PDB file of C-alpha atoms and ligand atoms in Angstrom:
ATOM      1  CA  UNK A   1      -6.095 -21.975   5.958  1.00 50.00           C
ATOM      2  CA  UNK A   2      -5.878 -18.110   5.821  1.00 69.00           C
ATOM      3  CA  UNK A   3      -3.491 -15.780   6.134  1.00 93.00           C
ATOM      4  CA  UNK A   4      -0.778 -18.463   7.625  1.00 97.00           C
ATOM      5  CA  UNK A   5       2.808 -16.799   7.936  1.00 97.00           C
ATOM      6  CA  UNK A   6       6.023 -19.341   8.257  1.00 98.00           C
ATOM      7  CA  UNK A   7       9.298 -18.126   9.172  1.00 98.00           C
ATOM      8  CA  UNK A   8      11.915 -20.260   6.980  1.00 98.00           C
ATOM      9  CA  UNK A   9      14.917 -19.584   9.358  1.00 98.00           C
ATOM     10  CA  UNK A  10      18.429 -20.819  10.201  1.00 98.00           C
ATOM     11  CA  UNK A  11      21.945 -19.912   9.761  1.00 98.00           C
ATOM     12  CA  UNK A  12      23.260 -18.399   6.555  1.00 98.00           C
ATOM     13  CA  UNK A  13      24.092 -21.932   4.226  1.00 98.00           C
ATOM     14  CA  UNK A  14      21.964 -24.209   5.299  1.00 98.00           C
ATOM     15  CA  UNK A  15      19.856 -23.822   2.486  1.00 98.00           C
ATOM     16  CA  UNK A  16      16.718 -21.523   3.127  1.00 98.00           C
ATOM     17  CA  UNK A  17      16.461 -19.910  -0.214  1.00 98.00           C
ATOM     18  CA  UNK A  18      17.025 -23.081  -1.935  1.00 98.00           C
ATOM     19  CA  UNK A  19      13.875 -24.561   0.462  1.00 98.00           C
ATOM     20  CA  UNK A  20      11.655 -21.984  -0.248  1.00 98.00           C
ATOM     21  CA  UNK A  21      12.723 -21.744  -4.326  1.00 97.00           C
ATOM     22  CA  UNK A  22      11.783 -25.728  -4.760  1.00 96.00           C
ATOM     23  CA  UNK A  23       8.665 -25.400  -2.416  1.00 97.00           C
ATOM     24  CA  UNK A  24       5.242 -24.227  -4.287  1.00 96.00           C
ATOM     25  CA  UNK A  25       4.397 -22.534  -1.620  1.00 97.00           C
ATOM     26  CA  UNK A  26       4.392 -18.681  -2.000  1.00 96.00           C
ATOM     27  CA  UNK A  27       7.768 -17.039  -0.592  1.00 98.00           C
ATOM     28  CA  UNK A  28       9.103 -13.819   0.107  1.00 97.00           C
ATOM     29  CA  UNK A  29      12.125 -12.589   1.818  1.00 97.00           C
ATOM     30  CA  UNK A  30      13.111 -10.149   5.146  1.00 96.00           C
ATOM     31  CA  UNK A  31      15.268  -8.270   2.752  1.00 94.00           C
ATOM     32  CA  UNK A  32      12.689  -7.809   0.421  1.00 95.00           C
ATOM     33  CA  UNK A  33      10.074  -6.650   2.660  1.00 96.00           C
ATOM     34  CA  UNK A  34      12.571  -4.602   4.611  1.00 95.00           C
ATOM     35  CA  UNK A  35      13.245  -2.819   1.490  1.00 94.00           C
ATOM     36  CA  UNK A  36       9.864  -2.137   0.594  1.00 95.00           C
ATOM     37  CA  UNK A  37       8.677  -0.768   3.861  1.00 95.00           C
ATOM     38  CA  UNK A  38      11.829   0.993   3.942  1.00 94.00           C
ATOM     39  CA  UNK A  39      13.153  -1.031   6.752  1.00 95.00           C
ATOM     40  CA  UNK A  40      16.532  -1.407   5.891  1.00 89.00           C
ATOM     41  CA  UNK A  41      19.805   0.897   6.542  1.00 80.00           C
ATOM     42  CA  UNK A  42      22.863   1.217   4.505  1.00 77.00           C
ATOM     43  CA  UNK A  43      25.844  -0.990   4.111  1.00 77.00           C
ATOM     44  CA  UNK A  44      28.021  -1.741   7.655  1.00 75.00           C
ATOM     45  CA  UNK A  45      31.688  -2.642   7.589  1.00 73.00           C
ATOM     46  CA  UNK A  46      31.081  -6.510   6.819  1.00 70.00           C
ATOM     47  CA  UNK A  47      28.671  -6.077   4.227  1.00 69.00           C
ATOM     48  CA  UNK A  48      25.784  -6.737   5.712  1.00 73.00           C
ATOM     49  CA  UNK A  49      22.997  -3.518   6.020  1.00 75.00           C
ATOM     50  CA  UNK A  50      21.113  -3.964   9.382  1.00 90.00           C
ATOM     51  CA  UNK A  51      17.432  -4.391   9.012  1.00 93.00           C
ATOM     52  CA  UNK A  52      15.034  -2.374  11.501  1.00 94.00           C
ATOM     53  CA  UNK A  53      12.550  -5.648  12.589  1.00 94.00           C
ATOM     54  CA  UNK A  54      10.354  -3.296  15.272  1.00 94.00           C
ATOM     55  CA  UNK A  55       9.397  -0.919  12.583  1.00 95.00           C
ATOM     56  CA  UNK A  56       8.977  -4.112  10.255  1.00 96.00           C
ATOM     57  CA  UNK A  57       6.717  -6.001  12.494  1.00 95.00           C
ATOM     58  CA  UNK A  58       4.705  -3.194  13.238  1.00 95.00           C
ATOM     59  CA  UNK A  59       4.064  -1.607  10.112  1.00 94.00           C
ATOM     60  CA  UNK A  60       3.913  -4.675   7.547  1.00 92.00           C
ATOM     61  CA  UNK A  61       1.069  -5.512   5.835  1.00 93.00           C
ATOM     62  CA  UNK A  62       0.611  -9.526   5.755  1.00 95.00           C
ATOM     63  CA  UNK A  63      -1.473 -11.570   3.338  1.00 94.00           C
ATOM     64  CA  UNK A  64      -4.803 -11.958   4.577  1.00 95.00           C
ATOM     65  CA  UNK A  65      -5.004 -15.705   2.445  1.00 95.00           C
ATOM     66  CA  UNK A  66      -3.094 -18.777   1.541  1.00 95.00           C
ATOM     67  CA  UNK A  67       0.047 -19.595   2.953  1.00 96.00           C
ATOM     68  CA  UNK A  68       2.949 -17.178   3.264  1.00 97.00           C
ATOM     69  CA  UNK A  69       7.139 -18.272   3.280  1.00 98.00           C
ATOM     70  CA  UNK A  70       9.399 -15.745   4.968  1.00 98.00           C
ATOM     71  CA  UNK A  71      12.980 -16.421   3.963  1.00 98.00           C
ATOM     72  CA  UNK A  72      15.878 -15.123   6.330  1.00 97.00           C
ATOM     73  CA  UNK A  73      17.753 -15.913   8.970  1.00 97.00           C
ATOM     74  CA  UNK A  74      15.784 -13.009  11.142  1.00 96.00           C
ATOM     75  CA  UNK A  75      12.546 -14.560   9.809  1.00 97.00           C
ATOM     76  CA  UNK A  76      11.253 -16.082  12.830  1.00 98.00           C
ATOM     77  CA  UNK A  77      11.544 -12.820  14.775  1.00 97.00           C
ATOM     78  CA  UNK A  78       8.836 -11.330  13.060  1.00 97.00           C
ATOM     79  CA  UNK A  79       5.238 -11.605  13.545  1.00 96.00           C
ATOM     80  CA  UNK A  80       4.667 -15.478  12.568  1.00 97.00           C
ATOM     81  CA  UNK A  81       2.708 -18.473  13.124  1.00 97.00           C
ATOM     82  CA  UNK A  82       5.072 -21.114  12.455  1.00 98.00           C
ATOM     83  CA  UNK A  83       8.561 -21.695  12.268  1.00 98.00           C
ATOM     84  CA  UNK A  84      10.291 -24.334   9.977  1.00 98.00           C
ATOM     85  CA  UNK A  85      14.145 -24.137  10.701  1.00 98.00           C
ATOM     86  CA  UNK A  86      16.824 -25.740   8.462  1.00 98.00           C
ATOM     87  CA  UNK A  87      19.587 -27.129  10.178  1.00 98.00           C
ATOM     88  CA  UNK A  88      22.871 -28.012   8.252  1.00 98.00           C
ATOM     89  CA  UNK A  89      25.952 -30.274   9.722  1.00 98.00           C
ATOM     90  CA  UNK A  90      28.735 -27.376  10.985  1.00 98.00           C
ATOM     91  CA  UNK A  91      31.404 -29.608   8.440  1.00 98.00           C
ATOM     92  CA  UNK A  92      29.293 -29.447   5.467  1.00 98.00           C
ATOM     93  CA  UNK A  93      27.984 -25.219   5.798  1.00 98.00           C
ATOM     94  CA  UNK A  94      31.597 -24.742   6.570  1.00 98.00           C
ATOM     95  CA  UNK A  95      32.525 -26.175   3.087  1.00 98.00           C
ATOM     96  CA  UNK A  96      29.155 -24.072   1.758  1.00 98.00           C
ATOM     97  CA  UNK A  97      29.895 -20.782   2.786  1.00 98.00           C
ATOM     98  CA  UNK A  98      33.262 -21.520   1.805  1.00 97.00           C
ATOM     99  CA  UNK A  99      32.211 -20.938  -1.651  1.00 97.00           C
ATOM    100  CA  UNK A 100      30.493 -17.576  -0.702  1.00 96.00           C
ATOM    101  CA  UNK A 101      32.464 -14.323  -0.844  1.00 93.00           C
ATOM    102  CA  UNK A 102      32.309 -14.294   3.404  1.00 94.00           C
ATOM    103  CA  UNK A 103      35.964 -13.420   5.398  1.00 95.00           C
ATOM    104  CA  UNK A 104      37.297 -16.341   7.245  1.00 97.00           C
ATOM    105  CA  UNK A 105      35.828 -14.712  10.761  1.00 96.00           C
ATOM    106  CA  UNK A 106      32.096 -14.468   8.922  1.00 96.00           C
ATOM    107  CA  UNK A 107      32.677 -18.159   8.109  1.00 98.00           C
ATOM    108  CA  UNK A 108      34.099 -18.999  11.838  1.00 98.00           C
ATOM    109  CA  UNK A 109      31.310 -17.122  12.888  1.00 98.00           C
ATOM    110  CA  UNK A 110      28.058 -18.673  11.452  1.00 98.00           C
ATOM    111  CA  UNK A 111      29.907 -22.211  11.648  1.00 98.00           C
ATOM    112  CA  UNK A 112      30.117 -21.502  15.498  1.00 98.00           C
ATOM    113  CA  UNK A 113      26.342 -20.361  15.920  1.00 98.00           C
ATOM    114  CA  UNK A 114      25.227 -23.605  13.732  1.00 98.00           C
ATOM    115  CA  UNK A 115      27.240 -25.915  15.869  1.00 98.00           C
ATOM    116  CA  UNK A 116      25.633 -24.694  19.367  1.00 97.00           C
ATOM    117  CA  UNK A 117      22.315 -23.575  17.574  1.00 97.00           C
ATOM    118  CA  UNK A 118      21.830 -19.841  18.370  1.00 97.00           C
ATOM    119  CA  UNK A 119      18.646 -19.629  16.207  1.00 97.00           C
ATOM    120  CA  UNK A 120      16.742 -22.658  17.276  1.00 96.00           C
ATOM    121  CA  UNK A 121      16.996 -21.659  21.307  1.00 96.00           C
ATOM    122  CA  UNK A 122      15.735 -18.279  19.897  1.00 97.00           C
ATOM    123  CA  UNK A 123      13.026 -20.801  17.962  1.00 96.00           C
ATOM    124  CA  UNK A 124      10.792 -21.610  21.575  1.00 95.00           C
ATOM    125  CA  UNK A 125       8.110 -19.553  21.433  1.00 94.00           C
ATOM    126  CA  UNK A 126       6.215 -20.902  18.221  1.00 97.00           C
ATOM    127  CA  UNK A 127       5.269 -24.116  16.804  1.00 98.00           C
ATOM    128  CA  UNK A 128       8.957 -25.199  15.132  1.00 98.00           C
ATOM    129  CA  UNK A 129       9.675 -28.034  12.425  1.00 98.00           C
ATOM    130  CA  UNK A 130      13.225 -28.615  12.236  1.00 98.00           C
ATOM    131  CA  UNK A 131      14.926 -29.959   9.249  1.00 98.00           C
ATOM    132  CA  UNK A 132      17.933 -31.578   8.764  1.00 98.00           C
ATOM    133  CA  UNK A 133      19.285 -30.086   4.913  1.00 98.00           C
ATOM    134  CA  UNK A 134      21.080 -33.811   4.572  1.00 98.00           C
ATOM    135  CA  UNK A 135      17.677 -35.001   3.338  1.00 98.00           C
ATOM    136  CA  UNK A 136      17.338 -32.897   0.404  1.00 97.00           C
ATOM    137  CA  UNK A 137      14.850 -30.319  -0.257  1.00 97.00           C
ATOM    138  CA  UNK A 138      12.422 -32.742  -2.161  1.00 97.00           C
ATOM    139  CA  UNK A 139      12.336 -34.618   0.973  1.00 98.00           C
ATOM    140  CA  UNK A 140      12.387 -31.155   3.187  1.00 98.00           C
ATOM    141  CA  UNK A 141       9.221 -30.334   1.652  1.00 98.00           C
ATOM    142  CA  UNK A 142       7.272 -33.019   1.622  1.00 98.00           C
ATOM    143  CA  UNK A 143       7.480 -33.239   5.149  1.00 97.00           C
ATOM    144  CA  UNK A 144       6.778 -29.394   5.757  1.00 98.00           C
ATOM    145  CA  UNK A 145       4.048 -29.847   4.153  1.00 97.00           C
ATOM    146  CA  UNK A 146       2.301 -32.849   5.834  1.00 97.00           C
ATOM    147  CA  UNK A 147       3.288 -30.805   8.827  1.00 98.00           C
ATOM    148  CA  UNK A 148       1.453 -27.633   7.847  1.00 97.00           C
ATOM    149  CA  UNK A 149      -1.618 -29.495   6.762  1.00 96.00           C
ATOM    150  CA  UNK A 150      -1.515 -31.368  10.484  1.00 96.00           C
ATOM    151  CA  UNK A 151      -1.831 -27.666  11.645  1.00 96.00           C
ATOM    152  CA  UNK A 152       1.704 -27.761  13.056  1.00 97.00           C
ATOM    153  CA  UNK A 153       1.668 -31.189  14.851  1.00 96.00           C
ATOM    154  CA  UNK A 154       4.245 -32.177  16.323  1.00 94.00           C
ATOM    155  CA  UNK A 155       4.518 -28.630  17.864  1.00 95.00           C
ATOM    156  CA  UNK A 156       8.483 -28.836  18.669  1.00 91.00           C
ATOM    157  CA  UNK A 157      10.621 -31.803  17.953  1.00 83.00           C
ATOM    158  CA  UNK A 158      10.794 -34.624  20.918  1.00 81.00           C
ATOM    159  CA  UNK A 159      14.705 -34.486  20.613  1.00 87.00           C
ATOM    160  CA  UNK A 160      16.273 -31.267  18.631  1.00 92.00           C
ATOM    161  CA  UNK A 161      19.490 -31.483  16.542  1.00 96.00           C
ATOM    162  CA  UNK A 162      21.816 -31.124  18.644  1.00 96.00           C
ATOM    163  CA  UNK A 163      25.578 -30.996  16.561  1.00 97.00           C
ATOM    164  CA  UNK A 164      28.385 -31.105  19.147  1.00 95.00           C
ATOM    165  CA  UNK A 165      26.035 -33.897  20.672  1.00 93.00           C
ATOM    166  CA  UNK A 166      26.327 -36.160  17.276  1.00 93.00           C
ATOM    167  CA  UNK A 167      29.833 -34.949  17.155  1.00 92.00           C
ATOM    168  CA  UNK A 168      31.178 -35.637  20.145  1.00 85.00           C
ATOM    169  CA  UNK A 169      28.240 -37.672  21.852  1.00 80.00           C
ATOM    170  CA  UNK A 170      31.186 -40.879  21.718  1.00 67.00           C
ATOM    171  CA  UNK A 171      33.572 -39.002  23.671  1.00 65.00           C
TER     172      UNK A 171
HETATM  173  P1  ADP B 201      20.603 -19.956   2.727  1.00 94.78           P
HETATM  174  O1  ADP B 201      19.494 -19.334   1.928  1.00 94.78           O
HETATM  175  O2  ADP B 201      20.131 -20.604   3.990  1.00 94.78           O
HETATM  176  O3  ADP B 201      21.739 -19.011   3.003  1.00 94.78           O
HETATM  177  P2  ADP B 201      21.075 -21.455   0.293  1.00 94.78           P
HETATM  178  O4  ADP B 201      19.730 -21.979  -0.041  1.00 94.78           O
HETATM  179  O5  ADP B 201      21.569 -20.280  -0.470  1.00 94.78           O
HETATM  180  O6  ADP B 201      21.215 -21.164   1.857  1.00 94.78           O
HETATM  181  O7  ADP B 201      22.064 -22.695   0.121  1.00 94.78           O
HETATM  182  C1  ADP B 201      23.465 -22.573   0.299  1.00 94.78           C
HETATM  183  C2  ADP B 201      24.169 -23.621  -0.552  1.00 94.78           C
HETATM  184  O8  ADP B 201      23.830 -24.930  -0.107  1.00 94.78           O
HETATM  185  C3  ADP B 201      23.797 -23.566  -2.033  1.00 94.78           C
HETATM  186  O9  ADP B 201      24.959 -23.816  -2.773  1.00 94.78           O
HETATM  187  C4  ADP B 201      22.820 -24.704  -2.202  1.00 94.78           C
HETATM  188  O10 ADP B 201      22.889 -25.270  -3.483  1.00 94.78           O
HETATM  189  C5  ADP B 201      23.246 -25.710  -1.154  1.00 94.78           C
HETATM  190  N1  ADP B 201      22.088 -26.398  -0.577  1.00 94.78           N
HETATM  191  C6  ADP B 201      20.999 -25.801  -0.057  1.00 94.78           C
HETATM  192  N2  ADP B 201      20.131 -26.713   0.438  1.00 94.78           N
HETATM  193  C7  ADP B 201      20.704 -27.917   0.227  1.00 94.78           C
HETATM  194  C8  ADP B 201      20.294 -29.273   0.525  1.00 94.78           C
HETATM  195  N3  ADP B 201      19.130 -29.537   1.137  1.00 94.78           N
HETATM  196  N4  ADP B 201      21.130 -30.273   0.190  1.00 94.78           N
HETATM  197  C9  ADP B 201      22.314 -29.994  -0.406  1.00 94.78           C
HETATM  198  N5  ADP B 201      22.753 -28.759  -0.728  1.00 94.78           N
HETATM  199  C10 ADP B 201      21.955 -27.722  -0.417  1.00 94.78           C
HETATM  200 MG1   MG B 202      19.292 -17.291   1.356  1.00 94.78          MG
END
C-alpha cells in the first residue's frame, strides 16, 4: 500500500489520541500539521484557535509511502482515503471530558453532537470503520487493521451507532 491517508475522527473524548498512540501505525495530528504549514490562527474566546482546512488541504504535502494516521476531530475533512471514526457512549465522554479543563457548555456541547452523531453524517463520502471505544483500543486496532489490509471492506457499517436509538430504542 502507498501513500494511504486515514482520518482518525470523532468527537473530542472518545479516545482518538489514545487510538492512534497504542496503534503502530504512523500518526500525526491536524494541529500539528496546521502548525507547520502555518494553518492555524490565534486563540478564540473558548480556547480553541481555528484551523484554516482549505489552505491545509491544498497546500500539504502527504507521504508518498506506508500508511498515514491523521488525529483530530476535523481529520476526515481533509484530503483522505479512509475514515476510521471512534464513537464513545454520550454517559461515559460526559464523565471523560469531565475530567478535562472544558466549561460546562463545551461539555453540553460535544455530549450533544456525540449523542445525535454530527461527525459520522459528515463521515458519507469515504470508506468509514466505526468503532465503538467500549472495546478497548487493543481490540480497536486489531480490527482497523484487518480492515485496512481488506482494502477498506466493509465500506460503511450495515447498521451505524446510533446512541439515542440504544438509549431510548425501549421507549
Ligand atoms: P480524544 O483524542 O478523542 O479527545 P483521548 O484519546 O484523549 O480522546 O481520550 C480521552 C480519555 O478517554 C482519556 O482519559 C483516555 O484514557 C480515555 N480513553 C480513550 N480511549 C479509551 C478506550 N478505548 N477505553 C477506555 N478509555 C479510553
Ligand atoms: Mg486527542
Amino acid at each position: 500500500m502507498s501513500g494511504i491517508r486515514i482520518a482518525v475522527t470523532g468527537t473530542p473524548g472518545v479516545g482518538k489520541t489514545t487510538f492512534c498512540s497504542t496503534s503502530t501505525i504512523n500518526t500525526t495530528t491536524v494541529e500539528k500539521m496546521a502548525k507547520e504549514y502555518n494553518c492555524i490562527g490565534g486563540i478564540e474566546d473558548d480556547g480553541a484557535a481555528p484551523i484554516d482546512l482549505d489552505k491545509l488541504a491544498s497546500t500539504m504535502e502527504w507521504p508518498t509511502e506506508g500508511v498515514l494516521l491523521v488525529d483530530g476531530h476535523l481529520s476526515h475533512l481533509l484530503p483522505i482515503d479512509a475514515i476510521i471514526l471512534i464513537r464513545c457512549h454520550p454517559t461515559v465522554l460526559r464523565e471523560r471530558l469531565s475530567e478535562r479543563d472544558y466549561s460546562q457548555s463545551k461539555i453540553d456541547e460535544n455530549v450533544e453532537c456525540e449523542l445525535i452523531g454530527v461527525i459520522s453524517a459528515e463521515c458519507l463520502d469515504s470508506p468509514c470503520l466505526e468503532l465503538d471505544s467500549a472495546i478497548g483500543p487493543e481490540a480497536m486496532i486489531a480490527s482497523a487493521e484487518r480492515w485496512i489490509t481488506d482494502g477498506f471492506k466493509p465500506r460503511r457499517p450495515n447498521e451505524g451507532i446510533d446512541w439515542i436509538d440504544q438509549i431510548h430504542g425501549d421507549d
